[in-house]
Each structure stands twice: as C-alpha cells, then as structure tokens.
mmCIF file of C-alpha atoms in Angstrom:
data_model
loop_
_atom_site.group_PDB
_atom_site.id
_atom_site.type_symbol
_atom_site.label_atom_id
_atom_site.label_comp_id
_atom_site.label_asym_id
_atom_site.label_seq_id
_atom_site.Cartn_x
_atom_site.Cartn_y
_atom_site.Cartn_z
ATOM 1 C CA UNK A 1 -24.387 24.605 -8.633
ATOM 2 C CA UNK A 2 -28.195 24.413 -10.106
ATOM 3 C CA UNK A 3 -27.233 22.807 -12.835
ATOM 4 C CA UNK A 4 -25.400 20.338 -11.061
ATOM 5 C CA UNK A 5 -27.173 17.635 -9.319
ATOM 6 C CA UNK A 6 -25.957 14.117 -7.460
ATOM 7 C CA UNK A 7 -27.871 10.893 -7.073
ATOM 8 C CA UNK A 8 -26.435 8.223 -4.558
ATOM 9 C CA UNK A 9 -26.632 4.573 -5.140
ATOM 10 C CA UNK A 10 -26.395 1.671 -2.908
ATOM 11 C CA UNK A 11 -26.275 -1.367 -5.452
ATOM 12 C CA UNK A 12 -24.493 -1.962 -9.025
ATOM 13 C CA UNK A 13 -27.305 -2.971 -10.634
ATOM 14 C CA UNK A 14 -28.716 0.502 -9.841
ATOM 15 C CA UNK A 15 -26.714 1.957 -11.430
ATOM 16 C CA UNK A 16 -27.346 4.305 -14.864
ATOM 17 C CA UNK A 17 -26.283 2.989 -18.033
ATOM 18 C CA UNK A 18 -23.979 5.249 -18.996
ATOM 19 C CA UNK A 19 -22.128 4.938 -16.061
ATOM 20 C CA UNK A 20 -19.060 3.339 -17.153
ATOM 21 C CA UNK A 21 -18.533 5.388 -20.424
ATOM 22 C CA UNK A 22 -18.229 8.327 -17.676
ATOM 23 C CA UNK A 23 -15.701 5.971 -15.784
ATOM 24 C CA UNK A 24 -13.480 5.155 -18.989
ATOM 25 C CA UNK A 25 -10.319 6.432 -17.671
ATOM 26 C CA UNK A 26 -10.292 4.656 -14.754
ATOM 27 C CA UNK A 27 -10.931 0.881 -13.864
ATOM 28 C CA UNK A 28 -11.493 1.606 -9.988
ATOM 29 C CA UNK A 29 -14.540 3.069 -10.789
ATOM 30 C CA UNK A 30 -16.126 1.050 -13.698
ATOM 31 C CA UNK A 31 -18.644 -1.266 -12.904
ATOM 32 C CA UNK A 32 -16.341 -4.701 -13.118
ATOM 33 C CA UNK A 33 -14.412 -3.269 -10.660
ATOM 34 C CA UNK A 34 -17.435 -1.906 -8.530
ATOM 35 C CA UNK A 35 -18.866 -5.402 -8.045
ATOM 36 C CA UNK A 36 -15.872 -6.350 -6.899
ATOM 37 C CA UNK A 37 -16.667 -4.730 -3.985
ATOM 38 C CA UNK A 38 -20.206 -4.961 -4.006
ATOM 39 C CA UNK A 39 -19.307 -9.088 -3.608
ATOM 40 C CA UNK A 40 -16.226 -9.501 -1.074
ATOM 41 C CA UNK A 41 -15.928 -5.653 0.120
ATOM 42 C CA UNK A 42 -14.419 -6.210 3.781
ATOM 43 C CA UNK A 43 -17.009 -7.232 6.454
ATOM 44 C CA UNK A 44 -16.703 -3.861 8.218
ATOM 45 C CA UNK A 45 -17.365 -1.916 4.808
ATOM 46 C CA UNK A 46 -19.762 -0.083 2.988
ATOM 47 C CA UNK A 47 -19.962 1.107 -0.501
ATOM 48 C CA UNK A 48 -21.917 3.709 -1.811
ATOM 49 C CA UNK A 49 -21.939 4.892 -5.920
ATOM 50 C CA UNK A 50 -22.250 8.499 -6.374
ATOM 51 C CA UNK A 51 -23.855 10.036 -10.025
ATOM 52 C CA UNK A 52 -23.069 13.385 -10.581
ATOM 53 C CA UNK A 53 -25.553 14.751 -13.318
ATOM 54 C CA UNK A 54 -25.719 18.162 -15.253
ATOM 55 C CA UNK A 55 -29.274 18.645 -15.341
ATOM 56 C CA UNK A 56 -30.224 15.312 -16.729
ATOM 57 C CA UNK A 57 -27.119 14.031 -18.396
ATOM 58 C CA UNK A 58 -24.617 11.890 -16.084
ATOM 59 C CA UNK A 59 -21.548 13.656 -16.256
ATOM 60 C CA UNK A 60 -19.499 12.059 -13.208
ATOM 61 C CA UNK A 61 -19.314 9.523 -11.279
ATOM 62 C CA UNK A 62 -17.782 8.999 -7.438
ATOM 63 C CA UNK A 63 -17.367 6.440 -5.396
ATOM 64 C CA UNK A 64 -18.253 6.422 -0.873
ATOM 65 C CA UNK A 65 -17.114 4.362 1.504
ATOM 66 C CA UNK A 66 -18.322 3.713 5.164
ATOM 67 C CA UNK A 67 -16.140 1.944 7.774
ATOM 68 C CA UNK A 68 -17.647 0.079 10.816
ATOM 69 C CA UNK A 69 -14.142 -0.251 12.973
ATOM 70 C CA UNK A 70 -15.835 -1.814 15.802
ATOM 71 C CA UNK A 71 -15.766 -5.058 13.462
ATOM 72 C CA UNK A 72 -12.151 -5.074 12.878
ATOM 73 C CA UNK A 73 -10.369 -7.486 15.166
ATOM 74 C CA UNK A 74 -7.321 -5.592 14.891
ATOM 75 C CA UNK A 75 -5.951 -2.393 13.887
ATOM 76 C CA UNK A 76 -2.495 -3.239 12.858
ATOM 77 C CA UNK A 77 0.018 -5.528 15.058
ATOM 78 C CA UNK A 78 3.381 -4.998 13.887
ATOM 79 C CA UNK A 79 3.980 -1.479 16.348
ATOM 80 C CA UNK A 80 3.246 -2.839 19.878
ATOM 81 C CA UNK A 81 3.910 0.584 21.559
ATOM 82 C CA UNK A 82 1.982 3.549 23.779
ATOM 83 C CA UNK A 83 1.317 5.838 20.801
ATOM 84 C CA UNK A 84 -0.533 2.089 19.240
ATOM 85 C CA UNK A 85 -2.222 1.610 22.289
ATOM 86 C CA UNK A 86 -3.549 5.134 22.796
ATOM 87 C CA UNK A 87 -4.484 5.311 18.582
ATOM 88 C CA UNK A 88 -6.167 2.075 19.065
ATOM 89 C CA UNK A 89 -8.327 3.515 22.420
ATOM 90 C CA UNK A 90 -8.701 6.926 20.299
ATOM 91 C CA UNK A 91 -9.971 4.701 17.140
ATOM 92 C CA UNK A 92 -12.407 2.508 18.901
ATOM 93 C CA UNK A 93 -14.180 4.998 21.115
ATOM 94 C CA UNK A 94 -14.355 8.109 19.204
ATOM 95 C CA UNK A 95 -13.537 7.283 15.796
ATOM 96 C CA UNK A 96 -15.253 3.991 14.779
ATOM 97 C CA UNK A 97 -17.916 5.348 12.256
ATOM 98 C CA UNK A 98 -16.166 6.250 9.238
ATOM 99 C CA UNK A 99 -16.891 7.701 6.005
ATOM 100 C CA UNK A 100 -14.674 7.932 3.226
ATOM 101 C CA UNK A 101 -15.111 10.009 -0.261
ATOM 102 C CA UNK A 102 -12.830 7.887 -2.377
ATOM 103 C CA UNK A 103 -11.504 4.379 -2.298
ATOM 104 C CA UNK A 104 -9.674 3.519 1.767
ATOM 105 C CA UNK A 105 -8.348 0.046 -0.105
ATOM 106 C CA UNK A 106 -5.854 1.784 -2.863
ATOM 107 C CA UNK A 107 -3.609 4.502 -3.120
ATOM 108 C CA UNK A 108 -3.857 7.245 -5.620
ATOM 109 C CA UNK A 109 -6.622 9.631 -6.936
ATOM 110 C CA UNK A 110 -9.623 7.270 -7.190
ATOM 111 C CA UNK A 111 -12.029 9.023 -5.448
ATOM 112 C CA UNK A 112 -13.864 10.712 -8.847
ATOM 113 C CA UNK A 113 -13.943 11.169 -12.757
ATOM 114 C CA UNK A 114 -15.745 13.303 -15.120
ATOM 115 C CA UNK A 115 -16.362 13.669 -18.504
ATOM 116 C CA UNK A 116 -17.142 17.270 -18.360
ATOM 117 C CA UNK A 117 -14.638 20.205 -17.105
ATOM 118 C CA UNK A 118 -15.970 20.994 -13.973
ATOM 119 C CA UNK A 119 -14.132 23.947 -11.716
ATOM 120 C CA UNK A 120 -12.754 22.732 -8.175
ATOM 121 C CA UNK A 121 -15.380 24.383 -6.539
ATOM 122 C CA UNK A 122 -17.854 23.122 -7.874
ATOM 123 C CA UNK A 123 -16.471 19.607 -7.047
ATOM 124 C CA UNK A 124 -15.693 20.725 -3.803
ATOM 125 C CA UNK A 125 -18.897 21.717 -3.077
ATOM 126 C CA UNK A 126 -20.115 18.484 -4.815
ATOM 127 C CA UNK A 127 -18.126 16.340 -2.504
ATOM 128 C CA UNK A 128 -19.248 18.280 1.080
ATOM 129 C CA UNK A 129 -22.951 17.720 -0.273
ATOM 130 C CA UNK A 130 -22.490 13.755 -0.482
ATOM 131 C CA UNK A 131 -20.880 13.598 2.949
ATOM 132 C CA UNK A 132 -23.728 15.644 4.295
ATOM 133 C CA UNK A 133 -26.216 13.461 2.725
ATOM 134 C CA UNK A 134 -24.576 10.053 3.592
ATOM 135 C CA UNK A 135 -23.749 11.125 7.072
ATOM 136 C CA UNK A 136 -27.842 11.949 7.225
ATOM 137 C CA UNK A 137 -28.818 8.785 5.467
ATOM 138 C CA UNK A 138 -26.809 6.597 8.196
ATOM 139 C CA UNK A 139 -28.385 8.957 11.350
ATOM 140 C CA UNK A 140 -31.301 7.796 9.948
ATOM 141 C CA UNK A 141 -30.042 4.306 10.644
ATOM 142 C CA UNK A 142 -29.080 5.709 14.317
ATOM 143 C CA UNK A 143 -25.598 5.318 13.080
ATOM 144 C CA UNK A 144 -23.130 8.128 14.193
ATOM 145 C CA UNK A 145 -20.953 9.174 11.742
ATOM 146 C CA UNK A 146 -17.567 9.870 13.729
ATOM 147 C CA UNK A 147 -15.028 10.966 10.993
ATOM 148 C CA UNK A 148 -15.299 11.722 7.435
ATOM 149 C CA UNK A 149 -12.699 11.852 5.130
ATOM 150 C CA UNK A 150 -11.894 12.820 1.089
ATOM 151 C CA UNK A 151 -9.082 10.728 0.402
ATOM 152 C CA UNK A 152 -6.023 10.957 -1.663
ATOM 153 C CA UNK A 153 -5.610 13.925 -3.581
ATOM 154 C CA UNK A 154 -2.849 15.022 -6.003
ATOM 155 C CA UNK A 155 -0.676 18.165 -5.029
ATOM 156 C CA UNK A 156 -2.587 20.332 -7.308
ATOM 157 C CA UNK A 157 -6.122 19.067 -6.837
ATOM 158 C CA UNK A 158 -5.730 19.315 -3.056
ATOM 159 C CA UNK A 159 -4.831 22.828 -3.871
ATOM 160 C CA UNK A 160 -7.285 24.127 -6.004
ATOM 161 C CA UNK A 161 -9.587 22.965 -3.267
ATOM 162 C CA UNK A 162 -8.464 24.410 -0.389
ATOM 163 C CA UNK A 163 -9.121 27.917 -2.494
ATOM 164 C CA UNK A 164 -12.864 27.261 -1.951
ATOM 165 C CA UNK A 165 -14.714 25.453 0.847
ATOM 166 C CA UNK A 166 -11.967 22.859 1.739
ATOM 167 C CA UNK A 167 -9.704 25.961 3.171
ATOM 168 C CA UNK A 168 -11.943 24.431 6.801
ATOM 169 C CA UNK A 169 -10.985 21.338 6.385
ATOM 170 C CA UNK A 170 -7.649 19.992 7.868
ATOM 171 C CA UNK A 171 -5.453 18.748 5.268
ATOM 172 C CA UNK A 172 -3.447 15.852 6.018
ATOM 173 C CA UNK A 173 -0.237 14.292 4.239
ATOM 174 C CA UNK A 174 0.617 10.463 5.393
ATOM 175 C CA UNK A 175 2.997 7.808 3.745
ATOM 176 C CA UNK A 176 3.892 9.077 0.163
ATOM 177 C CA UNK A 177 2.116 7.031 -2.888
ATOM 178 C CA UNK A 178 5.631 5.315 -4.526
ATOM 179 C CA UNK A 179 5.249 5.567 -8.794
ATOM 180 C CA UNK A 180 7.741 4.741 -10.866
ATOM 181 C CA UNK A 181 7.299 6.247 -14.490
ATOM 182 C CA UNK A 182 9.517 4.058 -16.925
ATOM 183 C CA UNK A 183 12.101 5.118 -19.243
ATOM 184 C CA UNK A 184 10.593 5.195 -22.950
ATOM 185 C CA UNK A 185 14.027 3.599 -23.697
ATOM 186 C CA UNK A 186 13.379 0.605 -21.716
ATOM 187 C CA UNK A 187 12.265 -1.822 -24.186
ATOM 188 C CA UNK A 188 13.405 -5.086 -21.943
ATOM 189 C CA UNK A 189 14.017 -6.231 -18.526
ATOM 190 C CA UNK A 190 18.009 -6.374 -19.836
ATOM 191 C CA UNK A 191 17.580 -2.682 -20.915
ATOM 192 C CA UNK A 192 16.169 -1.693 -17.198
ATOM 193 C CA UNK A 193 19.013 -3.928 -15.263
ATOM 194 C CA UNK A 194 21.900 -2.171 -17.003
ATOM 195 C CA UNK A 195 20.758 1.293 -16.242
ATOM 196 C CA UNK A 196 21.561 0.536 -12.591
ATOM 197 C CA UNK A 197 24.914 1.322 -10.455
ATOM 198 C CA UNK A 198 26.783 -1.012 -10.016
ATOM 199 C CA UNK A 199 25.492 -1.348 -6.462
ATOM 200 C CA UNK A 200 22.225 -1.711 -7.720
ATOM 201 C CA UNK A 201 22.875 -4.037 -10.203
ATOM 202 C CA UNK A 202 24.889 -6.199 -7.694
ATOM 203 C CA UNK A 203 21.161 -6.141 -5.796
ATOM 204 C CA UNK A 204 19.370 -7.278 -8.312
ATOM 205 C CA UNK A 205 21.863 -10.362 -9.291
ATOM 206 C CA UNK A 206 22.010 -10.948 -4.958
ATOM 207 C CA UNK A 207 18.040 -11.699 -5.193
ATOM 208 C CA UNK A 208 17.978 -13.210 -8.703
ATOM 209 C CA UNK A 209 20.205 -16.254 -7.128
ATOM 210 C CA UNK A 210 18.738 -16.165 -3.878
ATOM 211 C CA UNK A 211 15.266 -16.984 -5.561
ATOM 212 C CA UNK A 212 16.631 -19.925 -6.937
ATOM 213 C CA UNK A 213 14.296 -23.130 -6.227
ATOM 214 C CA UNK A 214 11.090 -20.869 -6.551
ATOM 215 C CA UNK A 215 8.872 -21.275 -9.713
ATOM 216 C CA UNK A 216 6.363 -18.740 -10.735
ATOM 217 C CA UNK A 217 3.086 -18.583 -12.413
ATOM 218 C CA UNK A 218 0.111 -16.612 -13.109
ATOM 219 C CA UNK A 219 -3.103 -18.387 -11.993
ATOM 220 C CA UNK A 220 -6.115 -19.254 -13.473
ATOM 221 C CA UNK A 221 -9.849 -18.392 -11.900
ATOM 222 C CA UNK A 222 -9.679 -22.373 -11.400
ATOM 223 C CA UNK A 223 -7.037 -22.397 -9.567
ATOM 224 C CA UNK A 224 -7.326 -18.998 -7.262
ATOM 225 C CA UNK A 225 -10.506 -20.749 -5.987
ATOM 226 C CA UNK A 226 -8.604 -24.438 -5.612
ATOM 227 C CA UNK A 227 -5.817 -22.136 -3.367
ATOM 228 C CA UNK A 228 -8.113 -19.548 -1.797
ATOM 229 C CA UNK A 229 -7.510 -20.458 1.658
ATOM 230 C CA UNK A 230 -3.731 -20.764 0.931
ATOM 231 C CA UNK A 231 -3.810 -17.218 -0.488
ATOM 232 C CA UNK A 232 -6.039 -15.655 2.065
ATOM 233 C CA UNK A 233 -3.627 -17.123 4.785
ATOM 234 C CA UNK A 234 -0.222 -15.910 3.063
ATOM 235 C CA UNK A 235 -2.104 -12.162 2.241
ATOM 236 C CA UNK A 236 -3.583 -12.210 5.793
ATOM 237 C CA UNK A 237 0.015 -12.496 7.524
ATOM 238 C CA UNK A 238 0.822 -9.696 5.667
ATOM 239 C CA UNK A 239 -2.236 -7.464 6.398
ATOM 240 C CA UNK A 240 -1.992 -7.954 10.003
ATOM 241 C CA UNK A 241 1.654 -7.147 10.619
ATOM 242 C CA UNK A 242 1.191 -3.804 9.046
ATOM 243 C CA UNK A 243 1.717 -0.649 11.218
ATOM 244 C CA UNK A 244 -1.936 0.078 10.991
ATOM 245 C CA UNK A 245 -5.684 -1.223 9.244
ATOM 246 C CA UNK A 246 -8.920 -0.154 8.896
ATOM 247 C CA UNK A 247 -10.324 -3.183 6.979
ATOM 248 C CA UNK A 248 -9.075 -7.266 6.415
ATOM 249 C CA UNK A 249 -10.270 -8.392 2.871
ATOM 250 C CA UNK A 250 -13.134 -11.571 2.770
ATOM 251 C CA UNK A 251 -11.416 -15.065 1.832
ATOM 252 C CA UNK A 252 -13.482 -14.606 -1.886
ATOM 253 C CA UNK A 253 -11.736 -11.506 -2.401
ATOM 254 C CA UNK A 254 -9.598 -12.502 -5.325
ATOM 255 C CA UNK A 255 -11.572 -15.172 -6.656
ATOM 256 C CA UNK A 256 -14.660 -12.576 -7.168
ATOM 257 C CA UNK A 257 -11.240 -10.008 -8.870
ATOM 258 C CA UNK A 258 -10.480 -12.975 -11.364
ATOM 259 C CA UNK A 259 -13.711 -13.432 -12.218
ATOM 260 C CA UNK A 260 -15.011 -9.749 -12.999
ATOM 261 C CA UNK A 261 -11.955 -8.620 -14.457
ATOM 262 C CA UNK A 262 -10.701 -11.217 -15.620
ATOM 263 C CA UNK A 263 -7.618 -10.592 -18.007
ATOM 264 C CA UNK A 264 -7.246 -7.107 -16.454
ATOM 265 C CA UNK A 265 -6.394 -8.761 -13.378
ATOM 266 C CA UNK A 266 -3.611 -10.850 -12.295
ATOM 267 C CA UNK A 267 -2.291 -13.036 -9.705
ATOM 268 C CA UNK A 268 1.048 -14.674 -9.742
ATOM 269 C CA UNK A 269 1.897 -17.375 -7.505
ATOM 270 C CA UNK A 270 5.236 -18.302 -6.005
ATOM 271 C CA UNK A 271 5.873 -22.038 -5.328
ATOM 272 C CA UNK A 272 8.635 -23.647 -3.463
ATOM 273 C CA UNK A 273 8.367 -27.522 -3.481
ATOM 274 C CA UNK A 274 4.965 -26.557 -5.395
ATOM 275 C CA UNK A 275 3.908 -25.694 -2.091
ATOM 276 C CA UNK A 276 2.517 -22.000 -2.525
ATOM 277 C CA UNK A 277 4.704 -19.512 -0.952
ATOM 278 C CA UNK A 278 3.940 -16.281 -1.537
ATOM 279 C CA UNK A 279 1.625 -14.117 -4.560
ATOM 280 C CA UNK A 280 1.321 -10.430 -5.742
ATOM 281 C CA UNK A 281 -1.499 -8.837 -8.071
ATOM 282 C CA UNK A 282 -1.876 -6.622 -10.563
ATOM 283 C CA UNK A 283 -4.723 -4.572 -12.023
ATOM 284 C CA UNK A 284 -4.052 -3.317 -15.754
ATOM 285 C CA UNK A 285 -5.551 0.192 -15.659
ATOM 286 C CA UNK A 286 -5.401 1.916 -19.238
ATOM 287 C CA UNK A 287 -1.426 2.711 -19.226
ATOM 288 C CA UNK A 288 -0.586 2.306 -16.088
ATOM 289 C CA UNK A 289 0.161 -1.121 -14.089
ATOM 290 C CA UNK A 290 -1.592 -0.938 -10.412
ATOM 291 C CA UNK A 291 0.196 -2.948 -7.592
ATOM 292 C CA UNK A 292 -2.766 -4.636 -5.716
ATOM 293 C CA UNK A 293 -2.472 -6.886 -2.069
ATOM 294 C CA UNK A 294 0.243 -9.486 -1.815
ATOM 295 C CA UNK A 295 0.841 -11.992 0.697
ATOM 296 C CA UNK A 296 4.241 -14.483 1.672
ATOM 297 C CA UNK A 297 4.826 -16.724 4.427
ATOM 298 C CA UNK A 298 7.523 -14.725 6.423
ATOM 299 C CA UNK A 299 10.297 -17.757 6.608
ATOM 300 C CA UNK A 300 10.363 -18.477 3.019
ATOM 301 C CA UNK A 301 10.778 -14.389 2.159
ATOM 302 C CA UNK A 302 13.440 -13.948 4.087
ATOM 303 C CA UNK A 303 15.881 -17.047 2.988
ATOM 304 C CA UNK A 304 14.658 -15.697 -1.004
ATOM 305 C CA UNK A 305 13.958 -12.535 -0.707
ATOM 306 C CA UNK A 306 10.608 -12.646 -2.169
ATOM 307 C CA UNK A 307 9.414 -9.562 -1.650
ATOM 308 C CA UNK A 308 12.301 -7.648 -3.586
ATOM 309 C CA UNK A 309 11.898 -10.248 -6.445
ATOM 310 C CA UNK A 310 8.301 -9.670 -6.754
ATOM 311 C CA UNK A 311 8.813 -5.760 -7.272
ATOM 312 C CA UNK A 312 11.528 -7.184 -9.800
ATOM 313 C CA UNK A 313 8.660 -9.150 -11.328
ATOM 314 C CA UNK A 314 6.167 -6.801 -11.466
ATOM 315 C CA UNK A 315 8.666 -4.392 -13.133
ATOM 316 C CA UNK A 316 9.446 -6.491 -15.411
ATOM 317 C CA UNK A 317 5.907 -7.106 -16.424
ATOM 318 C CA UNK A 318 5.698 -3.422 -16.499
ATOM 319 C CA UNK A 319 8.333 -2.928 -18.779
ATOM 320 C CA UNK A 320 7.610 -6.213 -21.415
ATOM 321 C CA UNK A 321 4.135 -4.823 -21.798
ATOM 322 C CA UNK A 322 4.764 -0.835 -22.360
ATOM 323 C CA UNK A 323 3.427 0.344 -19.537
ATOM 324 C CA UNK A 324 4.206 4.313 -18.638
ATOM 325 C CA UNK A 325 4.253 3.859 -14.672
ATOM 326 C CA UNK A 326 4.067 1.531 -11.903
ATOM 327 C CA UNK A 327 1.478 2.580 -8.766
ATOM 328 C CA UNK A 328 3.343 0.625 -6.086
ATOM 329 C CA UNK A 329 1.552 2.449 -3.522
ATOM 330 C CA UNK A 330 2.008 3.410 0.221
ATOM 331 C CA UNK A 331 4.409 1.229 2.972
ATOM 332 C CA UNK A 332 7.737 -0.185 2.088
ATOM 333 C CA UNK A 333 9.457 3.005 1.077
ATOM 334 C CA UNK A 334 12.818 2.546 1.106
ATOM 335 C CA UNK A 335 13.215 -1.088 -0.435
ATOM 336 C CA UNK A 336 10.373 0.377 -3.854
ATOM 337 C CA UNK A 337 12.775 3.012 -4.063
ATOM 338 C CA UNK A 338 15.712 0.671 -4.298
ATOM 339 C CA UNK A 339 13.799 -0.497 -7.256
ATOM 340 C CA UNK A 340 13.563 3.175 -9.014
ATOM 341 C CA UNK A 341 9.851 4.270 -7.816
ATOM 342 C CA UNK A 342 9.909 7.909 -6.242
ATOM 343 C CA UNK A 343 7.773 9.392 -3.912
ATOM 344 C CA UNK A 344 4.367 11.455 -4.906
ATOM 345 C CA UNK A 345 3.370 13.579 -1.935
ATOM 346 C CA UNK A 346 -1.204 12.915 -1.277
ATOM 347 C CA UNK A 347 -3.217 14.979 0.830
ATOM 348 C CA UNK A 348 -6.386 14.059 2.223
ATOM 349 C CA UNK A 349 -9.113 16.093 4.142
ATOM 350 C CA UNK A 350 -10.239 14.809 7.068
ATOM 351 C CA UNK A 351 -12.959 16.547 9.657
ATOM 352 C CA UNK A 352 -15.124 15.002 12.451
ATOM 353 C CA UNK A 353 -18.498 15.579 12.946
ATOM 354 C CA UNK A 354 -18.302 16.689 16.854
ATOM 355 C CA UNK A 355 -17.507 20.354 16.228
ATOM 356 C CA UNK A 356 -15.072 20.016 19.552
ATOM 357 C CA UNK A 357 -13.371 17.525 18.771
ATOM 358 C CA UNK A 358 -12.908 18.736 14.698
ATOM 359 C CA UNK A 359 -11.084 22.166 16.514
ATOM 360 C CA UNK A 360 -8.395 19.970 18.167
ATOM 361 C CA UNK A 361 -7.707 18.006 14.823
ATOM 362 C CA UNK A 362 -4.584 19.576 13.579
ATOM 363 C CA UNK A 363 -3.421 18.540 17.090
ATOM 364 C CA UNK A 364 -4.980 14.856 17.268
ATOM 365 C CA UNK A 365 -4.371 13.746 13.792
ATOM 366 C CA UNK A 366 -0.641 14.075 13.830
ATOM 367 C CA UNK A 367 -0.200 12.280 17.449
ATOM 368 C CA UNK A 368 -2.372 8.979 15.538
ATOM 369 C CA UNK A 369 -0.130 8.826 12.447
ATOM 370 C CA UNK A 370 2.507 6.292 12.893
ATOM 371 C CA UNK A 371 6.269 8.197 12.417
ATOM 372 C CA UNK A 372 8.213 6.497 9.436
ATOM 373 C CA UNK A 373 12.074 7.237 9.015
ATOM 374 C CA UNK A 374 13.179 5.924 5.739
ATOM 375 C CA UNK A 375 16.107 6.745 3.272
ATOM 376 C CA UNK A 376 15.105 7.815 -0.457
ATOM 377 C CA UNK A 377 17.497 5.630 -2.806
ATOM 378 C CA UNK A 378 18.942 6.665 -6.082
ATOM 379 C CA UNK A 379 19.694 2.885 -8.099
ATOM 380 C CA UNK A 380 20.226 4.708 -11.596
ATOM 381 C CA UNK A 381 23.405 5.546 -12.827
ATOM 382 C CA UNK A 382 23.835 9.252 -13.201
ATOM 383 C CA UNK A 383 23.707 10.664 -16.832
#
C-alpha cells in the first residue's frame, strides 16, 4: 500500500492530464462524460474524481458520489404501500447523507479502472481509504455522512473482495443488471427476428403494427434544446413512477450529453402527429451499446406499445452497428427478457457510519428493498 497513493478531486478541470488515457476502456469515467455531470448532475448530487497514483504515475482513476436526499421531493411513487411509507421515514431521518463509490445513475461496474494490475486488496483497501477521507472532508462541512456505499460489483470482483477487508461489510444483491450479448451470426435485424419462437416472433409483428402512425428520429443538439422541456416532462413521468429514487435529473441534462459527447450519444425521438411522444438514449461505449434514461407519455405507450418497440429499436441499432452486448440495465425484467437480455447477478457493499445501526444492517437493508416477482423468458428457438 506505500506505493500506492490517492488524490481526490472536486472539479474536471482539476483534473491530471493523463487522466483519460487511464479511463480508455470506459466512457463513464472519461472526462466528456465527467462534465456531464459536473454541468446537470441532479440537484441533490455530488461528484467527486478519485486519482489513484503509484508513486507518482496515475495509474487509476475512480469516480464518488454524495447524495443529499433531503432535496429529493420524492422517493419513488408508483408503490403506495406500508413497507414505502416506513422506507421513506427510514430514508429521510436516518439515511439522507449518502455516499456512493461508483456511479448511483447507471447500472454495471463503473465505479473504477486501471491501467496497472492491481490485487483486490489493494483496491479494497484503496476504496475504504476514499470513503474515510470523503466522509471526513464533508464532517468538516458539519455534514453527517449517514450511509456509504461501493456500488455494483461483478460476481467475481465482489468476491475477491470480500477475501480481504470487505468480508465486514454487508453485501447486498438488488434488481439484476439485464445484458444481452448478441449472436456473432446476427448480421441484420431480419437475422435476429427469425431466431425467435414463433410466440416471440408473433410479439414482435403484434408491436411492429401497433406502432403504426409513429415516426422516429434521432435528434440533433439543436433540436434536444428546442424540445428540452418536452423531453424533461416525458423522462420525468417516467422517473417518478418508479418503485424507488434517489436523484431526478436537471431539465439540461441531455442537452449538456449531446453536447460533450456528441456522436457517442444518442437520443431518438418518437412523434405521433409530430407531437413528441416518447424518446430513449444511448451511450456508445467501446463495444458495447449502454441503454441510458427514457421517457413516454403513459396514454400514447400503451395504445403503441412504445416501450417494447423502443427495446426493438435499440436492438436493432445494436445489431446494424456490431455491437457485442446491450446494458439494458435494472427495472423492467420480464418484458427485456422477452427481448433476449438475461439477468447478471451485482452486489454492492453497503455500511453506515453509526456503528449500531451498521450491526442491524443485514436485518434493515432487506426490509427497504422493494420485493419484485417476475418470470425469466426464453424468446429463442431452441437449437
């Protein structure tokens, strides 16, 4: 661990040069992608750019996030129950200071990249340190860190790190991250289509004609701005029907995507009447296609069946432009499945910083976690 040092930044511009070489692999933590956030993070967040450096060369890089819930005005309406009310009550009063190592607004294991091998308990160790130091930096600020959390690991990772100093932590498993690696033998949307059952295939045709009367288009940086508030309303209807949030996005959040990433990122509207009905995003990330935030007014997505055509869509972009997977992410389970994505177990770690309350965690956390029920389908044909 002497060789290994960490330096924690609170701006972009801060940061060292050589920081996005590090961050090659992976667009959520290159600098485009970084400003991002630094420019329309959600009102109740905090970012935080970690440099990991082997004595003075910058060998990682790691990305910290710190949640203010007390700013949220609401935590998810969709599940108007006890077990909501009592999470809410739990959330607001002794969980409202929140500090994530990794990224809260994506699925998938974001958190950290290196350039060097490093050993798991080394990173590990690496990780605790930050935590430590950010959790000092905002008592400093007479700001009581309530929770801290390292989020989504893969099986293995999570592993490896519960042989060192993550063994204390409790490890916790919530909605399974839905990826669907595409068939090398998929060369067009046709190709994809008539590998389904005949079930499936009868889906696909059921939603195709259903859609009829919408047009779609990707949109220009000119025009994401012209239908911002459009967007922001169809995406926020979305947001706040979902069984639980810990952040809303700010109305410039796409605009300020477009116009860092621009080609790497894209939003593609749905029209009916050329009234906007509905959008989904995507973030090209090296070979793989990342699902981003979509929005849809309810009415129209239910007479069309919008949402299934836009995993269709997105797909189908995957599959034109040679993708090797599909991140579709958490929620929706059983209808991405429908589509082919499986399930990928995550893990996270999650502790709080009253020592009482952190002993009663493997019996809290589970009571907080909304239940989900859902039915894994097969749409393939079999071999």
């Amino acid at each position: 661990m002497d060789t290994h040092s960490f330096k924690i930044y609170s701006s972009t511009a801060q940061l060292p040069d050589t920081w996005d070489k590090v961050a090659q692999e992976n667009i959520f933590l290159q600098t485009h992608y970084l400003k991002v956030l630094e420019d329309s993070a959600p009102t109740n967040m905090e970012c935080f750019y970690i440099g990991i450096f082997e004595k003075a060369e910058l060998i990682g890089v790691a990305l910290a996030q710190y949640l203010n819930l007390n700013k949220l005005e609401s935590f998810g309406e969709r599940d108007q129950c006890l077990k909501t009310s009592v999470r809410n009550f739990v959330f607001k009063n002794f969980a409202s200071h929140v500090l994530f190592l990794g990224n809260n607004m994506i699925t998938g294991q974001n958190g950290y990249e290196f350039t060097k091998a490093i050993d798991y308990k080394n990173i590990g160790d690496l990780l605790l340190e930050c935590a430590d130091a950010l959790t000092k930096y905002f008592k400093d600020q007479k700001v009581k860190i309530h929770i801290v959390s390292f989020k989504d690991f893969y099986r293995h990772c999570a592993d490896e790190l519960k042989k060192h100093q993550f063994s204390n932590i409790y490890e916790f498993n919530t909605q399974p991250n839905m990826i669907f690696e595409l068939q090398k033998q998929w060369q067009t949307n046709d190709d994809y289509i008539a590998a389904f059952s005949k079930k499936y295939r009868d889906q696909y045709k059921r939603s195709q004609k259903k859609a009829e009367g919408i047009s779609i288009k990707e949109l220009s940086l000119e025009q994401i701005i012209e239908q911002e508030e459009r967007i922001y309303e169809l995406y926020h209807h979305v947001a706040k029907n979902a069984p639980f949030n810990t952040f809303f996005l700010s109305k410039n959040h796409f605009s300020t995507f477009k116009k860092q990433c621009g080609d790497r990122f894209k939003l593609i509207g749905y029209f009916l009447n050329e009234k906007l009905v509905g959008f989904h995003t995507l973030l090209l990330n090296g070979n793989v296609l990342e699902t981003y935030f979509l929005g849809y007014d309810n009415q129209v997505q239910k007479e069309k069946m919008l949402y299934l055509n836009m995993l269709y869509n997105m797909t189908k972009f995957g599959i034109e432009n040679q993708f090797e997977k599909i991140i579709f992410g958490r929620t929706a389970l059983e209808i991405k499945s429908s589509i082919g994505a499986g399930p990928i177990m995550m893990s996270g770690f999650i502790y709080h910083t009253n020592k009482w309350v952190n002993k009663f965690m493997p019996k809290i956390f589970p009571k907080l976690e909304p239940t989900l029920v859902w039915q894994q389908r097969h749409p393939f044909k079999e071999n």
